[in-house]
Amino acid sequence: MTTTPIRNLPAVLDTGRTLLEPALRAAISSHLGPEMRRIARYHFGWADADGRPTGNWGGKMIRAILALLSARAAGATAADGLPAAVAVELVHNFSLLHDDIMDGDETRRGRGTAWTVFGVPDAILAGDALLTAAASVLLSAPGAGARSATLALMTATQRMIDGQATDTEFEQREDMTLAECVRMAGDKTGALLGSACALGADLVGGERHLVERLGAFGEHVGLAFQLVDDLLGIWGDPAHTGKQVGADLRVRKKSLPVVAALTSPGADELRALYLSSEPLAESDIRVVAELVERAGARDWARNEAGRQIAAAQECLVSVDIPDDVRGELQEVAGFIVGRRL
Amino acid sequence: MTTTPIRNLPAVLDTGRTLLEPALRAAISSHLGPEMRRIARYHFGWADADGRPTGNWGGKMIRAILALLSARAAGATAADGLPAAVAVELVHNFSLLHDDIMDGDETRRGRGTAWTVFGVPDAILAGDALLTAAASVLLSAPGAGARSATLALMTATQRMIDGQATDTEFEQREDMTLAECVRMAGDKTGALLGSACALGADLVGGERHLVERLGAFGEHVGLAFQLVDDLLGIWGDPAHTGKQVGADLRVRKKSLPVVAALTSPGADELRALYLSSEPLAESDIRVVAELVERAGARDWARNEAGRQIAAAQECLVSVDIPDDVRGELQEVAGFIVGRRL
């Protein structure tokens, strides 16, 4: 997920963070070796490159918050869900460390990415260390659910890894279908978000049906987020997205609305423009956006996001969840999907 | 570990491989996504870059063989230990994929390394996928020992990661002690070998004392291997090592014998030569080798390797292990340590 300045954070995000910060710090201290701790503390924003404390706290920890809510959904306390929350946050940050290397991104949260500060080898190792620690944290948790939860988290991680690779591959291909792209987005973005929503309940021994419904809720939210993010990458207001108009088009990103248009009948003009290797002029970008819209792909993406949100809501209907927790899950989901609409 | 042509393989290596190959292939098929399977199959030597079967089999799978013996040491069958063997082999190959990127190595087992064929991003992801699959394979194994074994494997992996980072850091530093270097070698090489020796027994529910002794056996073997490898990197016969005389000295590697010499009294001449940034002439390399030997570091390394081998043997004395298994563990350890002496 990309990040943007946060406004009007749901209250649950703040209360969750007071639990999460010390737990995440403790996990880094006890599960990482001394070399890797340095890099992790920099990456999380707690320390500068020389290890001096910054007093800051990086990231919104949305996935960790969802894991805490997941434990409460199963009738346990947020504290019971902490190992799940910490583990999913570690997996998310493992993926950020490696993605920044793979994409060559030089800044994150207003600072140099880890590989620009510590070099590629140490940044690769730091990602490896966070992934390894994620499994260790969950397996060290008390309770019978630890094994099942860890296996579920690893399965989601595997989907995320394959989704990332497929995304890169699609950028080189011209013949992928819309269904393939939706599946890829589900793997890349939906899998870990779904895992976050299921993991707390799984860890505290929640019923299978509840764990599955919570996971499906998170997957739908993840896909809705991706669709909204893709819409904003084409038609978003630069004042809110922090990106240029048509930012995704400029780099010829094969986002979901674009693929919906490319694979629709009569897309010859769009394909000729978008799949060529000539640089796109600013006027071309406007033409592409129009062609994508005229193909009905903007409406498709909006409708599909709406369907995913409705499907997510539906997942919480037939399950026994405390009302306040259901409300907070919906609030966080709304924040994820709607924050920049 | 570095690899060299194999002669006189212990029979247990061959019999183990007939069990291991299908199990490892099945793990790749069921735990990796389709994109990552392609790269893993290439890396293991089973397929070429286009996915066509090669009919080959890459690697000696020493660690996996040790994990099978570990299960038998606890009175179970080799087949019972297969998930442990597959998991430890996956972790080893995760580290090879990432190490090849970090070191810029372009060939492995006579073929291009994965990053040279599939690019750095996909090779990073493939390493991530193997590490993730290692945890999944172990957690999917039947039996109560799966949780404990997975946690132990992750702890060893964390040590290996930190050892790798510390090794890189030491190459930039001049003030590390010999004890620090021995600890680093234990993390980088000993931890996973120790884990391999303990993991099978752990998985099948072996007694804590046995699991610990087997782990200590493997750690000592790992350190002995490292010392022997370091000796060969300075004084090895190129006809057997496949490297130039003084290969490690040429790249100013801070191997254990070198650090033993650098940190001994009266090492001024050696420090001046070895810690400068001037290129080392061939005559300098001979002088450095002589200075290291004259400092007593060659004898120290030989004696230390002997002590580690004796300590490894000692670990198997006071524990209840079937005699044939004890013999095979010693045979494999001898192969690891002595193959090029």
XYZ file of C-alpha atoms in Angstrom:
682
model
C 0.000 0.000 0.000
C 1.113 3.553 -0.600
C 0.926 6.032 2.243
C -0.374 9.587 2.382
C -0.710 12.150 5.174
C -3.244 10.984 7.724
C -6.227 13.035 8.766
C -8.979 12.065 11.188
C -7.517 8.813 12.351
C -10.101 6.523 13.904
C -9.620 6.528 17.680
C -8.903 2.785 17.664
C -5.707 3.438 15.729
C -4.361 5.599 18.546
C -5.386 3.349 21.411
C -4.006 0.317 19.592
C -0.660 1.975 19.042
C -0.026 2.511 22.745
C -0.195 -1.278 23.101
C 1.677 -2.013 19.906
C 4.725 0.194 20.155
C 6.281 -1.443 23.231
C 5.366 -4.933 21.963
C 6.999 -4.326 18.591
C 10.108 -2.862 20.228
C 10.327 -5.845 22.561
C 10.021 -8.261 19.623
C 12.848 -6.518 17.763
C 15.024 -6.607 20.884
C 14.474 -10.250 21.696
C 14.200 -11.890 18.258
C 16.712 -10.006 16.102
C 20.485 -10.186 16.380
C 22.393 -6.980 17.256
C 23.315 -6.070 13.659
C 19.768 -6.392 12.410
C 18.255 -4.491 15.362
C 20.092 -1.341 14.261
C 18.578 -1.445 10.789
C 15.109 -2.404 12.002
C 15.060 0.505 14.458
C 16.024 2.883 11.692
C 13.431 1.431 9.327
C 10.630 1.746 11.904
C 11.636 5.362 12.465
C 12.668 4.968 16.111
C 16.366 5.689 15.539
C 18.541 7.589 13.109
C 21.230 5.907 11.015
C 23.685 6.070 13.944
C 21.240 4.455 16.349
C 20.264 7.622 18.234
C 16.575 7.628 19.311
C 14.404 9.949 17.245
C 11.388 9.992 19.545
C 9.331 9.243 16.441
C 7.099 6.432 15.494
C 6.769 5.353 11.874
C 3.774 3.933 10.126
C 0.075 3.632 10.854
C 0.219 -0.072 11.681
C -3.194 -0.658 10.147
C -2.616 -4.405 9.836
C -1.523 -4.730 13.444
C -4.608 -2.802 14.592
C -6.794 -5.179 12.579
C -5.106 -8.171 14.233
C -5.875 -6.738 17.689
C -9.519 -6.235 16.663
C -9.509 -9.803 15.341
C -8.582 -11.159 18.776
C -11.328 -9.055 20.368
C -13.786 -10.292 17.730
C -13.189 -13.794 19.124
C -13.926 -12.606 22.660
C -10.311 -12.248 23.828
C -8.537 -9.036 24.807
C -6.459 -6.867 22.502
C -3.440 -7.846 24.606
C -4.107 -11.515 23.785
C -3.834 -10.592 20.109
C -0.535 -8.733 20.437
C 1.727 -11.529 19.096
C -0.496 -11.734 16.008
C -0.407 -7.959 15.591
C 3.355 -7.771 15.961
C 3.881 -10.706 13.576
C 1.728 -9.252 10.805
C 3.425 -5.869 11.185
C 6.829 -7.562 10.910
C 5.757 -9.331 7.708
C 4.466 -6.048 6.278
C 7.751 -4.326 7.035
C 9.793 -7.225 5.661
C 7.941 -6.643 2.394
C 8.566 -2.873 2.519
C 12.319 -3.368 3.037
C 12.579 -5.745 0.075
C 10.121 -3.843 -2.152
C 12.130 -0.639 -1.720
C 15.216 -2.448 -3.023
C 13.335 -4.078 -5.900
C 11.649 -0.831 -6.943
C 14.740 1.317 -6.357
C 12.698 3.623 -4.095
C 14.968 6.027 -2.257
C 12.629 7.570 0.309
C 9.950 6.296 2.672
C 8.123 8.316 5.316
C 10.315 11.288 4.460
C 13.667 9.538 5.103
C 16.125 7.561 3.056
C 15.083 3.928 2.612
C 17.165 1.364 4.498
C 19.106 0.230 1.420
C 20.207 3.814 0.679
C 21.555 4.135 4.238
C 22.931 0.657 5.023
C 23.462 -0.729 1.517
C 21.524 -3.371 -0.408
C 23.073 -6.440 1.304
C 22.191 -5.321 4.837
C 18.709 -4.215 3.750
C 18.077 -7.639 2.196
C 19.235 -9.254 5.446
C 17.085 -6.924 7.553
C 13.998 -7.939 5.570
C 14.942 -11.590 6.053
C 15.357 -10.942 9.785
C 11.892 -9.383 10.125
C 10.239 -12.265 8.260
C 12.054 -14.795 10.441
C 11.124 -12.852 13.583
C 7.454 -12.777 12.549
C 7.286 -16.568 12.681
C 9.257 -16.661 15.952
C 6.991 -14.133 17.684
C 3.836 -16.045 16.800
C 5.321 -19.441 17.660
C 6.437 -18.095 21.040
C 2.904 -16.957 21.906
C 1.033 -18.935 24.540
C -2.016 -20.918 23.505
C -2.950 -23.690 21.122
C -3.633 -21.363 18.185
C -0.011 -20.378 17.613
C 0.760 -23.173 15.157
C -2.351 -22.651 13.055
C -1.890 -18.868 13.081
C 1.757 -19.069 12.028
C 0.951 -21.428 9.171
C -1.835 -19.093 8.025
C 0.511 -16.095 8.144
C 3.169 -17.942 6.130
C 0.551 -18.958 3.543
C -0.555 -15.330 3.188
C 3.081 -14.236 2.935
C 3.679 -16.754 0.173
C 0.684 -15.332 -1.740
C 2.000 -11.803 -1.234
C 5.432 -12.801 -2.575
C 3.944 -14.456 -5.641
C 1.610 -11.508 -6.212
C 4.590 -9.160 -6.162
C 6.428 -11.306 -8.729
C 3.334 -11.584 -10.929
C 2.863 -7.819 -10.813
C 6.397 -7.313 -12.134
C 5.834 -9.942 -14.810
C 2.587 -8.293 -15.976
C 4.447 -5.041 -16.535
C 6.352 -6.888 -19.290
C 3.351 -8.703 -20.755
C 0.493 -7.534 -22.990
C -1.829 -10.532 -22.916
C -2.902 -10.901 -19.301
C -6.620 -10.942 -18.599
C -8.526 -8.746 -16.151
C -9.272 -11.830 -14.046
C -5.530 -12.538 -13.778
C -4.924 -8.969 -12.632
C -7.677 -9.103 -10.029
C -6.208 -12.350 -8.710
C -2.744 -10.763 -8.595
C -4.094 -7.770 -6.634
C -5.798 -10.180 -4.245
C -2.457 -11.898 -3.659
C -0.364 -8.761 -3.450
C -2.635 -6.611 -1.308
C -5.569 -8.716 -0.129
C -3.751 -11.738 1.302
C -1.865 -9.991 4.112
C -4.783 -7.720 4.986
C -7.047 -10.763 5.146
C -4.478 -12.564 7.266
C -4.288 -9.602 9.644
C -8.067 -9.704 10.152
C -8.068 -13.478 10.796
C -4.836 -13.857 12.724
C -5.818 -12.534 16.143
C -8.920 -14.734 16.294
C -6.910 -17.709 15.040
C -4.235 -17.203 17.693
C -6.706 -17.024 20.591
C -8.462 -20.189 19.414
C -11.496 -18.591 17.745
C -13.988 -20.766 15.868
C -12.984 -21.728 12.303
C -16.067 -20.077 10.832
C -15.282 -16.779 12.547
C -11.603 -16.924 11.526
C -12.598 -17.559 7.900
C -15.186 -14.773 7.805
C -12.725 -12.287 9.299
C -10.128 -13.315 6.718
C -12.600 -12.886 3.867
C -13.576 -9.461 5.278
C -9.949 -8.347 5.113
C -9.421 -9.726 1.602
C -12.408 -7.787 0.275
C -11.211 -4.634 2.034
C -7.781 -5.146 0.484
C -9.185 -5.438 -3.029
C -11.419 -2.395 -2.496
C -8.375 -0.465 -1.316
C -6.417 -1.485 -4.405
C -9.225 -0.396 -6.740
C -9.534 2.973 -4.986
C -5.776 3.432 -5.026
C -5.742 2.657 -8.756
C -8.578 5.139 -9.428
C -6.646 7.822 -7.545
C -3.501 6.982 -9.509
C -5.343 8.147 -12.644
C -7.982 10.650 -11.542
C -6.926 11.572 -8.005
C -6.571 15.189 -6.919
C -2.825 15.890 -6.603
C -3.555 18.051 -3.541
C -4.821 14.941 -1.745
C -2.792 12.117 -3.305
C 0.544 13.930 -3.221
C 1.155 12.614 -6.757
C 0.921 14.271 -10.172
C -2.317 13.942 -12.154
C -2.234 10.645 -14.024
C 0.815 9.507 -12.066
C 0.193 5.806 -12.741
C -0.349 6.449 -16.460
C 2.925 8.333 -16.760
C 4.824 5.193 -15.759
C 2.479 3.007 -17.871
C 1.369 1.105 -14.781
C -1.001 -1.742 -15.619
C -3.400 -0.900 -12.817
C -6.804 -2.568 -12.641
C -8.804 0.177 -14.452
C -6.192 0.316 -17.212
C -6.262 -3.455 -17.713
C -10.069 -3.379 -17.674
C -9.890 -0.862 -20.543
C -7.033 -2.600 -22.405
C -8.954 -5.880 -22.405
C -12.290 -4.375 -23.454
C -13.531 -4.464 -27.101
C -12.313 -1.642 -29.329
C -9.218 -0.790 -27.302
C -6.958 -0.477 -30.364
C -6.155 3.218 -29.923
C -5.481 2.796 -26.211
C -3.299 -0.269 -26.793
C -1.318 1.528 -29.512
C -0.578 4.433 -27.147
C -0.110 2.595 -23.885
C 1.740 -0.520 -24.990
C 4.284 1.291 -27.167
C 7.692 2.127 -25.772
C 7.618 5.783 -26.897
C 7.583 8.307 -24.021
C 4.038 9.558 -23.241
C 3.605 13.331 -23.657
C 1.383 15.194 -21.178
C -1.280 15.422 -23.898
C -1.039 11.648 -24.400
C -1.681 11.108 -20.688
C -4.918 13.087 -20.930
C -5.927 11.067 -24.012
C -5.172 7.782 -22.258
C -7.234 8.792 -19.216
C -10.125 9.676 -21.531
C -9.853 6.411 -23.447
C -9.804 4.414 -20.207
C -12.872 6.301 -18.982
C -14.678 5.990 -22.324
C -14.107 2.218 -22.262
C -16.179 2.174 -19.080
C -13.217 1.193 -16.912
C -13.573 4.070 -14.440
C -17.174 3.039 -13.768
C -16.154 -0.605 -13.619
C -13.503 0.096 -10.976
C -15.864 2.267 -8.888
C -18.590 -0.364 -9.052
C -16.163 -3.169 -8.316
C -14.812 -1.288 -5.273
C -18.400 -0.855 -4.099
C -19.067 -4.563 -4.575
C -15.954 -5.469 -2.590
C -16.939 -3.147 0.252
C -20.445 -4.636 0.309
C -18.979 -8.141 0.290
C -16.702 -7.172 3.181
C -19.664 -5.873 5.212
C -21.563 -9.068 4.422
C -18.759 -11.136 5.994
C -19.445 -9.558 9.390
C -23.216 -10.087 9.314
C -23.698 -13.739 10.115
C -20.973 -14.066 12.744
C -21.011 -13.572 16.482
C -18.794 -10.517 17.117
C -19.188 -7.958 19.924
C -20.949 -4.892 18.500
C -18.229 -2.427 19.439
C -15.609 -4.592 17.695
C -17.745 -4.897 14.560
C -18.084 -1.115 14.540
C -14.336 -0.586 14.914
C -13.540 -3.109 12.173
C -15.881 -1.215 9.858
C -14.369 2.090 10.928
C -10.821 0.961 10.147
C -11.951 -0.575 6.845
C -13.644 2.699 5.920
C -10.467 4.540 6.791
C -8.386 2.211 4.595
C -10.696 2.392 1.600
C -12.160 5.839 1.845
C -9.465 8.037 3.206
C -8.712 9.735 -0.067
C -11.989 9.426 -1.939
C 29.713 -23.322 2.945
C 31.633 -23.409 -0.308
C 31.306 -26.447 -2.551
C 33.898 -28.512 -4.338
C 33.723 -31.602 -6.534
C 32.586 -34.595 -4.501
C 34.582 -37.803 -4.226
C 33.785 -40.845 -2.119
C 30.405 -39.743 -0.855
C 29.315 -41.650 2.237
C 26.595 -44.145 1.254
C 24.086 -42.443 3.560
C 24.198 -39.367 1.332
C 22.950 -41.388 -1.634
C 20.255 -43.319 0.185
C 19.013 -40.128 1.843
C 18.754 -38.359 -1.475
C 16.325 -40.888 -2.926
C 13.947 -39.937 -0.099
C 14.717 -36.233 -0.217
C 14.388 -35.407 -3.872
C 10.662 -36.186 -4.239
C 9.901 -34.590 -0.856
C 11.678 -31.377 -1.775
C 9.979 -31.270 -5.168
C 6.589 -31.816 -3.540
C 7.246 -29.005 -1.045
C 8.136 -26.587 -3.845
C 4.988 -27.581 -5.758
C 2.601 -27.238 -2.855
C 4.019 -24.304 -0.880
C 5.325 -21.905 -3.534
C 3.234 -19.837 -5.924
C 3.609 -20.486 -9.679
C 6.063 -17.615 -10.326
C 8.386 -18.661 -7.544
C 8.286 -22.361 -8.461
C 9.987 -21.573 -11.784
C 12.905 -19.861 -10.108
C 13.222 -22.459 -7.345
C 13.313 -25.295 -9.886
C 16.064 -23.520 -11.777
C 18.009 -22.793 -8.605
C 17.851 -26.422 -7.448
C 19.103 -27.495 -10.877
C 15.983 -29.426 -11.887
C 15.006 -27.117 -14.745
C 16.658 -24.727 -17.136
C 15.760 -21.030 -17.292
C 12.759 -21.812 -19.521
C 11.420 -24.438 -17.150
C 12.505 -27.505 -19.179
C 13.567 -30.433 -16.963
C 17.319 -30.978 -16.880
C 17.261 -34.447 -15.354
C 19.854 -33.104 -12.902
C 19.919 -32.732 -9.204
C 21.816 -29.892 -7.567
C 23.586 -29.886 -4.259
C 24.717 -32.460 -1.744
C 21.936 -31.696 0.756
C 24.252 -32.361 3.688
C 21.984 -30.501 6.116
C 18.912 -32.405 5.002
C 20.761 -35.716 5.393
C 21.746 -34.699 8.932
C 18.101 -33.894 9.735
C 17.058 -37.376 8.579
C 19.764 -38.919 10.774
C 18.544 -36.720 13.629
C 15.052 -38.237 13.409
C 16.573 -41.728 13.379
C 18.744 -40.802 16.363
C 15.500 -40.280 18.304
C 14.234 -43.714 17.290
C 11.948 -42.598 14.457
C 12.333 -43.384 10.763
C 14.111 -41.226 8.207
C 10.712 -40.679 6.585
C 9.421 -39.176 9.853
C 12.216 -36.637 9.659
C 11.515 -35.595 6.067
C 9.683 -32.331 6.875
C 12.655 -31.270 9.026
C 15.084 -32.224 6.264
C 13.137 -30.359 3.599
C 12.748 -27.289 5.833
C 16.435 -27.012 6.659
C 17.356 -27.478 2.991
C 14.909 -24.701 2.053
C 16.482 -22.360 4.608
C 19.960 -23.193 3.304
C 18.893 -22.427 -0.261
C 17.120 -19.232 0.780
C 20.487 -18.109 2.134
C 22.303 -19.131 -1.063
C 19.872 -17.154 -3.246
C 20.297 -14.008 -1.153
C 24.050 -14.453 -0.564
C 24.674 -14.713 -4.309
C 22.988 -11.324 -4.773
C 24.827 -9.743 -1.838
C 28.215 -11.084 -2.939
C 27.603 -10.447 -6.646
C 28.437 -14.098 -7.394
C 27.546 -14.964 -10.972
C 27.897 -18.757 -11.021
C 26.886 -21.600 -8.735
C 27.207 -25.319 -9.478
C 28.435 -24.450 -12.964
C 25.406 -22.364 -13.983
C 24.408 -18.721 -13.780
C 23.078 -17.749 -10.340
C 19.346 -17.033 -10.158
C 19.779 -13.250 -10.055
C 21.817 -13.297 -13.281
C 19.029 -15.242 -15.022
C 15.823 -13.824 -13.493
C 17.050 -10.444 -12.215
C 17.709 -9.257 -8.668
C 14.052 -8.542 -7.725
C 12.814 -12.038 -8.590
C 15.837 -13.653 -6.934
C 15.172 -11.708 -3.723
C 11.541 -12.858 -3.861
C 12.550 -16.469 -4.544
C 14.744 -16.465 -1.427
C 11.843 -15.013 0.560
C 9.583 -17.727 -0.850
C 11.931 -20.549 0.211
C 12.262 -19.149 3.748
C 8.488 -18.816 4.031
C 8.001 -22.333 2.662
C 10.482 -23.740 5.195
C 8.259 -22.622 8.069
C 5.131 -23.851 6.270
C 6.554 -27.310 5.594
C 7.533 -27.843 9.223
C 4.266 -26.445 10.600
C 2.300 -28.744 8.270
C 4.100 -31.828 9.600
C 2.137 -34.184 11.815
C 3.105 -34.519 15.447
C 3.486 -32.343 18.506
C 7.091 -31.404 17.766
C 6.317 -29.198 14.772
C 5.921 -25.984 16.753
C 9.080 -26.430 18.778
C 11.066 -27.480 15.696
C 9.881 -24.504 13.630
C 10.768 -22.070 16.395
C 14.212 -23.659 16.705
C 14.766 -23.409 12.953
C 13.732 -19.737 12.918
C 16.087 -19.019 15.823
C 18.965 -20.660 13.948
C 18.022 -18.720 10.803
C 18.081 -15.470 12.762
C 21.602 -16.294 13.995
C 22.703 -17.135 10.455
C 21.346 -13.787 9.174
C 23.099 -11.833 11.907
C 26.312 -13.799 11.368
C 26.223 -12.902 7.686
C 25.774 -9.207 8.508
C 28.520 -9.297 11.136
C 30.881 -10.947 8.649
C 30.328 -8.090 6.196
C 30.823 -5.539 8.969
C 34.097 -7.152 10.102
C 35.480 -6.770 6.593
C 35.286 -2.991 7.203
C 36.608 -3.058 10.761
C 40.132 -3.473 12.179
C 39.443 -3.843 15.875
C 37.397 -7.019 16.223
C 38.670 -9.692 18.546
C 39.270 -13.347 17.747
C 36.441 -14.278 20.130
C 34.061 -12.042 18.154
C 35.122 -13.757 14.938
C 34.656 -17.233 16.372
C 31.185 -16.227 17.559
C 30.381 -14.842 14.096
C 31.500 -18.107 12.447
C 29.334 -20.021 14.900
C 26.354 -17.906 13.878
C 27.049 -17.917 10.161
C 28.000 -21.570 9.693
C 27.398 -23.417 12.950
C 23.832 -22.359 13.733
C 22.108 -23.928 10.722
C 24.280 -27.055 10.817
C 23.466 -27.447 14.507
C 19.802 -26.889 13.783
C 19.884 -29.554 11.065
C 21.300 -32.087 13.527
C 18.682 -31.262 16.177
C 15.635 -30.669 14.002
C 14.661 -34.210 13.078
C 14.749 -35.366 16.691
C 12.868 -32.246 17.784
C 10.150 -32.827 15.190
C 9.542 -36.444 16.172
C 9.302 -35.532 19.860
C 12.784 -36.634 20.960
C 13.943 -35.945 24.513
C 15.231 -32.406 25.213
C 18.644 -33.701 26.273
C 19.067 -35.633 23.017
C 17.886 -32.682 20.904
C 20.355 -30.387 22.659
C 23.293 -32.787 22.319
C 22.592 -33.299 18.621
C 22.423 -29.543 18.134
C 25.727 -29.022 19.933
C 27.263 -31.801 17.803
C 26.271 -29.950 14.638
C 27.524 -26.586 15.918
C 30.950 -28.027 16.686
C 31.068 -29.703 13.278
C 30.143 -26.377 11.675
C 32.941 -24.524 13.442
C 35.432 -27.261 12.569
C 34.347 -27.024 8.943
C 34.838 -23.250 8.966
C 38.336 -23.549 10.414
C 39.308 -26.173 7.840
C 37.798 -24.104 5.040
C 39.771 -21.076 6.253
C 43.009 -23.100 6.397
C 42.421 -24.273 2.830
C 41.708 -20.703 1.739
C 45.315 -19.870 2.651
C 47.316 -23.085 2.334
C 45.043 -25.383 0.336
C 46.277 -27.229 -2.751
C 44.676 -25.517 -5.776
C 44.266 -28.931 -7.428
C 41.888 -29.915 -4.630
C 40.290 -26.632 -3.620
C 39.680 -25.351 -7.133
C 40.956 -21.965 -5.933
C 44.279 -20.159 -6.382
C 46.944 -20.478 -3.659
C 46.187 -17.910 -0.967
C 42.777 -17.179 -2.497
C 41.363 -15.761 0.749
C 44.429 -13.585 1.294
C 44.167 -12.092 -2.182
C 40.738 -10.631 -1.295
C 41.987 -9.708 2.215
C 39.381 -11.954 3.792
C 39.397 -11.771 7.580
C 39.222 -15.504 8.039
C 39.759 -17.056 11.460
C 43.502 -17.831 11.093
C 44.139 -14.322 9.760
C 42.300 -12.709 12.665
C 44.143 -14.975 15.101
C 47.402 -13.627 13.643
C 46.247 -9.999 13.365
C 45.236 -9.977 17.035
C 48.401 -11.691 18.305
C 51.323 -9.695 19.819
C 53.856 -8.333 17.347
C 51.546 -8.306 14.338
C 52.641 -4.850 13.170
C 54.137 -5.987 9.859
C 51.128 -8.155 9.059
C 48.670 -5.390 9.991
C 50.543 -2.862 7.855
C 50.364 -5.157 4.822
C 46.899 -6.647 5.278
C 44.915 -3.683 6.555
C 46.168 -1.221 3.948
C 44.119 -0.548 0.861
C 47.026 -1.033 -1.554
C 46.658 -4.026 -3.897
C 48.554 -7.096 -2.647
C 51.241 -8.343 -5.057
C 51.792 -12.103 -5.412
C 54.981 -11.749 -3.361
C 52.987 -9.924 -0.649
C 50.560 -12.847 -0.499
C 53.422 -15.247 0.203
C 54.750 -12.879 2.885
C 51.313 -12.587 4.498
C 50.892 -16.377 4.569
C 54.298 -16.682 6.211
C 53.531 -13.983 8.790
C 50.218 -15.645 9.655
C 51.991 -18.984 10.066
C 54.855 -17.484 12.062
C 52.327 -15.892 14.447
C 51.230 -19.437 15.272
C 47.820 -18.957 13.676
C 48.071 -21.967 11.343
C 48.747 -24.213 14.326
C 46.032 -22.486 16.332
C 43.447 -23.115 13.595
C 44.491 -26.772 13.179
C 44.365 -27.340 16.917
C 41.068 -25.494 17.267
C 39.547 -27.588 14.461
C 40.742 -30.696 16.274
C 39.216 -29.468 19.535
C 35.888 -28.788 17.807
C 35.874 -32.262 16.248
C 36.647 -33.834 19.615
C 33.899 -31.765 21.243
C 31.474 -32.889 18.525
C 32.329 -36.551 19.152
C 31.888 -35.997 22.885
C 28.318 -34.797 22.299
C 27.341 -38.229 20.982
C 28.897 -40.198 23.857
C 26.466 -39.820 26.714
C 23.254 -40.047 24.712
C 21.103 -42.979 23.711
C 21.428 -43.211 19.913
C 21.265 -46.380 17.792
C 24.833 -47.425 16.942
C 24.339 -47.368 13.178
C 22.983 -43.820 13.370
C 25.888 -42.653 15.536
C 28.259 -44.133 12.983
C 26.535 -42.409 10.087
C 26.476 -39.052 11.901
C 30.221 -39.375 12.441
C 30.735 -40.403 8.840
C 28.873 -37.377 7.485
C 30.673 -35.082 9.935
C 34.000 -36.511 8.786
C 32.984 -35.919 5.209
C 32.063 -32.299 5.950
C 35.231 -31.511 7.859
C 37.779 -33.732 6.231
C 36.874 -33.946 2.622
C 39.598 -31.620 1.467
C 42.224 -32.043 4.192
